[in-house]
Coordinates of C-alpha atoms in Angstrom, one line a residue:
M8 CA 23.7 -6.6 13.5
H9 CA 20.8 -7.2 11.2
L10 CA 18.0 -9.3 12.6
F11 CA 14.9 -11.4 11.8
V12 CA 16.6 -14.0 9.6
Q13 CA 13.9 -16.6 10.4
V14 CA 10.4 -15.4 9.5
V15 CA 7.4 -16.8 11.4
T16 CA 4.2 -15.3 10.0
V17 CA 0.6 -16.2 9.8
A18 CA 0.2 -13.9 6.9
L19 CA 2.6 -14.3 4.0
A20 CA 6.3 -14.3 3.1
I21 CA 7.5 -10.7 3.4
A22 CA 8.5 -9.0 0.2
P23 CA 11.5 -6.5 0.1
A24 CA 10.8 -2.8 0.6
A25 CA 11.4 -2.1 -3.1
A26 CA 9.0 -4.7 -4.2
I27 CA 6.1 -4.1 -1.9
G28 CA 2.7 -4.1 -3.6
R29 CA -0.8 -5.2 -2.8
V30 CA -0.4 -8.7 -1.2
T31 CA -1.9 -11.8 -2.8
R32 CA -4.8 -12.3 -0.4
R33 CA -8.5 -12.2 -0.7
G34 CA -8.5 -11.3 -4.4
S35 CA -5.9 -8.6 -4.2
P36 CA -3.5 -8.2 -7.2
S37 CA -0.2 -10.0 -6.9
P38 CA 2.9 -8.0 -5.7
P39 CA 5.9 -7.7 -7.9
A40 CA 8.5 -10.5 -7.7
P41 CA 11.1 -9.9 -5.0
T42 CA 14.4 -8.7 -6.3
S43 CA 16.5 -8.3 -3.2
S44 CA 16.4 -8.9 0.6
Y45 CA 14.8 -6.4 2.8
T46 CA 17.4 -4.9 5.1
Y47 CA 16.1 -4.3 8.6
G48 CA 17.5 -1.6 10.9
T49 CA 18.5 -2.6 14.5
A50 CA 17.3 -0.7 17.5
I51 CA 20.6 -0.3 19.3
G52 CA 20.2 -1.4 22.9
G53 CA 16.7 -2.6 22.2
A54 CA 15.1 -6.0 22.8
L55 CA 16.7 -7.6 19.8
D56 CA 20.2 -6.0 19.9
M57 CA 21.9 -8.9 21.7
P58 CA 24.7 -11.5 21.2
T59 CA 23.8 -14.9 19.9
P60 CA 22.2 -17.0 22.7
T61 CA 24.7 -19.0 24.6
T62 CA 22.4 -22.0 24.9
P63 CA 20.3 -23.4 22.1
P64 CA 16.5 -23.2 22.2
D65 CA 14.8 -26.0 24.1
V66 CA 12.6 -27.4 21.4
N67 CA 10.5 -29.5 23.8
R68 CA 9.7 -26.4 25.9
A69 CA 8.3 -24.6 22.8
K70 CA 5.8 -27.3 21.9
G71 CA 3.0 -26.4 24.3
L72 CA 1.5 -23.5 26.2
D73 CA 2.8 -25.0 29.5
A74 CA 6.3 -24.0 28.4
A75 CA 5.5 -20.3 28.1
E76 CA 6.5 -17.8 30.7
L77 CA 5.8 -14.5 29.0
T78 CA 2.6 -13.2 27.5
V79 CA 2.1 -10.1 25.3
H80 CA -1.5 -9.0 25.5
I81 CA -2.4 -6.8 22.5
I82 CA -5.4 -4.5 22.5
N83 CA -6.6 -2.9 19.2
S84 CA -7.9 0.6 20.0
Y85 CA -7.2 1.8 16.4
G86 CA -10.7 1.7 15.2
T87 CA -10.4 -0.9 12.5
P88 CA -9.1 -4.5 12.2
L89 CA -5.4 -4.8 11.6
K90 CA -2.9 -7.3 10.2
I91 CA -0.4 -9.0 12.4
S92 CA 2.7 -11.0 11.5
Y93 CA 5.8 -12.2 13.3
N94 CA 9.6 -12.2 12.8
S95 CA 12.2 -14.0 14.9
N96 CA 15.9 -14.1 15.2
E97 CA 17.8 -17.0 13.7
G98 CA 17.7 -20.0 16.1
S99 CA 14.7 -18.7 18.1
P100 CA 11.8 -21.0 18.9
T101 CA 8.4 -19.9 17.5
I102 CA 5.8 -18.1 19.4
L103 CA 3.1 -20.4 20.9
G104 CA -0.6 -20.9 20.5
N105 CA -2.7 -19.2 17.8
P106 CA -2.1 -15.5 18.2
G107 CA -4.8 -13.8 16.3
A108 CA -5.3 -15.8 13.1
D109 CA -3.5 -13.0 11.2
V110 CA -6.0 -10.2 11.9
I111 CA -6.5 -8.3 15.2
A112 CA -10.1 -7.2 15.6
Q113 CA -10.2 -6.3 19.3
A114 CA -7.5 -8.2 21.2
T115 CA -5.1 -11.1 21.0
D116 CA -2.5 -12.8 23.2
V117 CA 1.0 -13.7 22.0
V118 CA 2.7 -16.3 24.1
V119 CA 6.5 -16.2 24.1
P120 CA 8.6 -19.3 25.1
R121 CA 12.0 -19.1 26.6
D122 CA 14.9 -18.3 24.3
F123 CA 12.6 -16.4 21.9
A124 CA 13.8 -13.1 20.4
G125 CA 11.6 -11.5 17.7
A126 CA 9.1 -8.9 16.8
I127 CA 5.3 -8.5 16.4
L128 CA 4.5 -6.4 13.3
V129 CA 1.1 -4.6 13.2
G130 CA -0.4 -2.5 10.5
E131 CA -3.2 -1.9 8.0
T132 CA -1.4 -4.2 5.5
W133 CA 1.2 -7.0 5.7
N134 CA 4.5 -5.2 5.3
P135 CA 8.1 -5.4 6.7
G136 CA 8.0 -1.6 7.4
N137 CA 5.1 -1.9 9.9
S138 CA 5.3 -0.7 13.5
K139 CA 7.0 -3.3 15.7
I140 CA 6.8 -4.6 19.2
E141 CA 10.2 -6.2 19.8
V142 CA 10.5 -8.8 22.6
S143 CA 13.3 -11.0 23.9
F144 CA 13.2 -13.7 26.6
V145 CA 16.7 -15.3 26.5
S146 CA 19.2 -17.0 28.7
N147 CA 22.0 -14.5 28.3
Q148 CA 19.7 -11.8 29.8
G149 CA 18.8 -14.1 32.7
Y150 CA 15.3 -14.5 31.2
R151 CA 14.4 -11.0 32.1
P152 CA 12.0 -9.7 29.4
G153 CA 13.5 -7.3 26.8
L154 CA 10.9 -4.9 25.3
D155 CA 10.7 -1.9 23.0
V156 CA 8.5 -0.3 20.4
S157 CA 10.4 0.3 17.2
Y158 CA 9.6 2.5 14.2
V159 CA 13.2 2.1 12.9
D160 CA 12.0 0.3 9.8
G161 CA 8.8 2.3 9.4
F162 CA 5.6 3.5 11.0
S163 CA 2.1 2.1 10.3
V164 CA 0.1 2.5 13.5
P165 CA 0.7 4.0 17.0
L166 CA 1.9 1.5 19.6
V167 CA 2.4 1.7 23.3
C168 CA 3.5 -1.1 25.7
S169 CA 3.0 -1.2 29.4
C170 CA 4.2 -3.4 32.2
S171 CA 2.1 -3.9 35.4
G172 CA -0.2 -1.2 34.1
V173 CA 2.6 1.5 33.6
P174 CA 3.4 2.6 30.0
V175 CA 7.1 2.1 29.4
T176 CA 7.8 2.3 25.7
G177 CA 6.1 3.5 22.5
C178 CA 4.3 6.5 21.2
N179 CA 0.5 7.1 20.8
I180 CA 0.8 9.8 18.1
N181 CA -0.5 9.0 14.6
L182 CA 2.4 10.4 12.6
F183 CA 0.3 10.5 9.4
T184 CA -1.8 13.3 10.9
Q185 CA 1.0 15.6 12.1
G186 CA 1.5 17.6 8.9
H187 CA 4.9 16.1 7.9
Q188 CA 5.2 14.4 4.5
C189 CA 6.2 10.8 4.6
P190 CA 9.6 10.6 3.0
D191 CA 9.0 7.1 1.5
Q192 CA 5.4 5.9 1.5
G193 CA 4.8 2.2 1.1
W194 CA 1.5 0.4 0.8
G195 CA 0.5 0.9 4.4
P196 CA 3.5 2.1 6.4
C197 CA 5.9 5.0 5.9
Y198 CA 9.4 3.6 5.5
N199 CA 12.0 5.1 7.8
P200 CA 15.0 6.6 5.9
A201 CA 17.0 6.7 9.1
R202 CA 17.1 2.9 9.6
S203 CA 20.6 2.8 8.3
R204 CA 21.8 5.9 10.3
P205 CA 22.9 4.7 13.7
D206 CA 23.2 8.2 15.2
G207 CA 20.2 9.7 13.4
P208 CA 18.9 12.3 13.3
A209 CA 15.2 11.3 13.2
D210 CA 13.4 12.2 10.0
P211 CA 10.9 15.1 10.6
F212 CA 8.0 12.7 9.9
F213 CA 9.2 10.5 12.8
Q214 CA 10.5 13.2 15.1
Q215 CA 7.5 13.6 17.4
C216 CA 8.0 10.0 18.7
Q217 CA 11.8 10.3 19.1
G218 CA 12.8 9.0 22.5
A219 CA 9.6 7.2 23.1
A220 CA 9.7 4.7 20.2
Y221 CA 12.9 3.9 18.3
T222 CA 13.0 6.4 15.4
F223 CA 16.6 5.6 14.4
P224 CA 18.9 2.8 15.6
G225 CA 20.6 4.8 18.3
D226 CA 17.4 6.3 19.7
I227 CA 17.8 4.3 23.0
G228 CA 15.2 6.0 25.2
P229 CA 12.5 3.4 24.3
N230 CA 14.5 0.4 25.7
A231 CA 12.4 -1.0 28.5
Y232 CA 14.6 -3.9 29.5
G233 CA 14.2 -4.7 33.3
K234 CA 10.9 -3.0 33.6
C235 CA 8.7 -6.0 32.8
D236 CA 9.9 -8.6 35.2
A237 CA 6.3 -9.6 36.3
G238 CA 6.1 -11.5 33.0
D239 CA 2.9 -9.9 31.7
I240 CA 3.1 -7.2 28.9
Q241 CA 0.2 -5.2 27.7
C242 CA 0.5 -3.4 24.3
C243 CA -2.1 -1.0 22.9
I244 CA -2.6 0.1 19.3
G245 CA -4.0 3.6 18.6
V246 CA -4.1 7.2 19.7
F247 CA -6.4 6.4 22.6
C248 CA -3.6 4.4 24.4
P249 CA -1.9 5.9 27.4
A250 CA 1.4 7.5 26.6
P251 CA 4.6 6.7 28.5
S252 CA 6.3 9.4 30.5
I253 CA 9.1 9.5 28.0
Q254 CA 6.9 10.7 25.2
H255 CA 7.2 14.3 24.4
G256 CA 4.1 16.4 23.9
K257 CA 1.7 13.8 25.5
R258 CA -1.9 14.4 24.4
S259 CA -4.6 14.7 27.1
L260 CA -7.8 12.7 26.9
D261 CA -9.7 16.0 26.5
W262 CA -7.6 16.8 23.3
I263 CA -8.3 13.4 21.9
E264 CA -12.0 13.7 22.6
G265 CA -12.2 17.0 20.7
N266 CA -10.3 15.6 17.7
K267 CA -11.9 12.2 17.1
T268 CA -12.9 13.1 13.6
S269 CA -9.4 14.0 12.4
L270 CA -8.1 10.9 14.2
T271 CA -10.2 8.4 12.2
P272 CA -7.8 5.9 10.5
T273 CA -7.5 5.7 6.7
L274 CA -5.4 3.4 4.6
H275 CA -2.1 5.0 3.5
E276 CA -0.8 4.1 0.0

């Protein structure tokens, strides 16, 4: 099932992968005209791999912050301001409030209403291949939060999400610094060639995060459904974020302290 039919973004309309260029914003050159739709991969068993909701969204509930029952608090530890945009499944209500005014400098809160299923995209540029926080809060899951970090479409920045202070999904490794060549470099993210391969394997560029963040559709280890029932989710961007126990080769804080120079972010294009 391909997702994200309805696009809710504070940045711009998303161009297809084959047509990504520098976005028309703050004097940047215009991107090429879109020629086809961007085909997203689906993280099998993840927050957005679900049947169509059995009840329609309650529009009245989505009009104000008093209707919200789930908050995603995002902390930017990446070292530079980042772009944020949002996708949602067809029929989902929109997220609530003003989550970040399209740039995350230090932190922002994304408030999720009932019957929402969608993704928060974060990266150095606006791009459909950015790293994603996938969230669902729907009736046919009993309004238990669904959560995962997905690099199925691509990798832009390291993401880790926690529930009640415990990291449960994501990978704090900057894949651009690991010595593997990106197989399909976009303006910002590295596109994932395994997004159309349900059973993988993970591309070598993505392999170090396999099992912690979705690196191909069937990479089900990152699915954190049922682990966030307190209704408060904290997500961290960057290599200084705590790693979940499911991440292979977790880096110690001593290692990070000794490698700060090599971990300084740069724009990938």
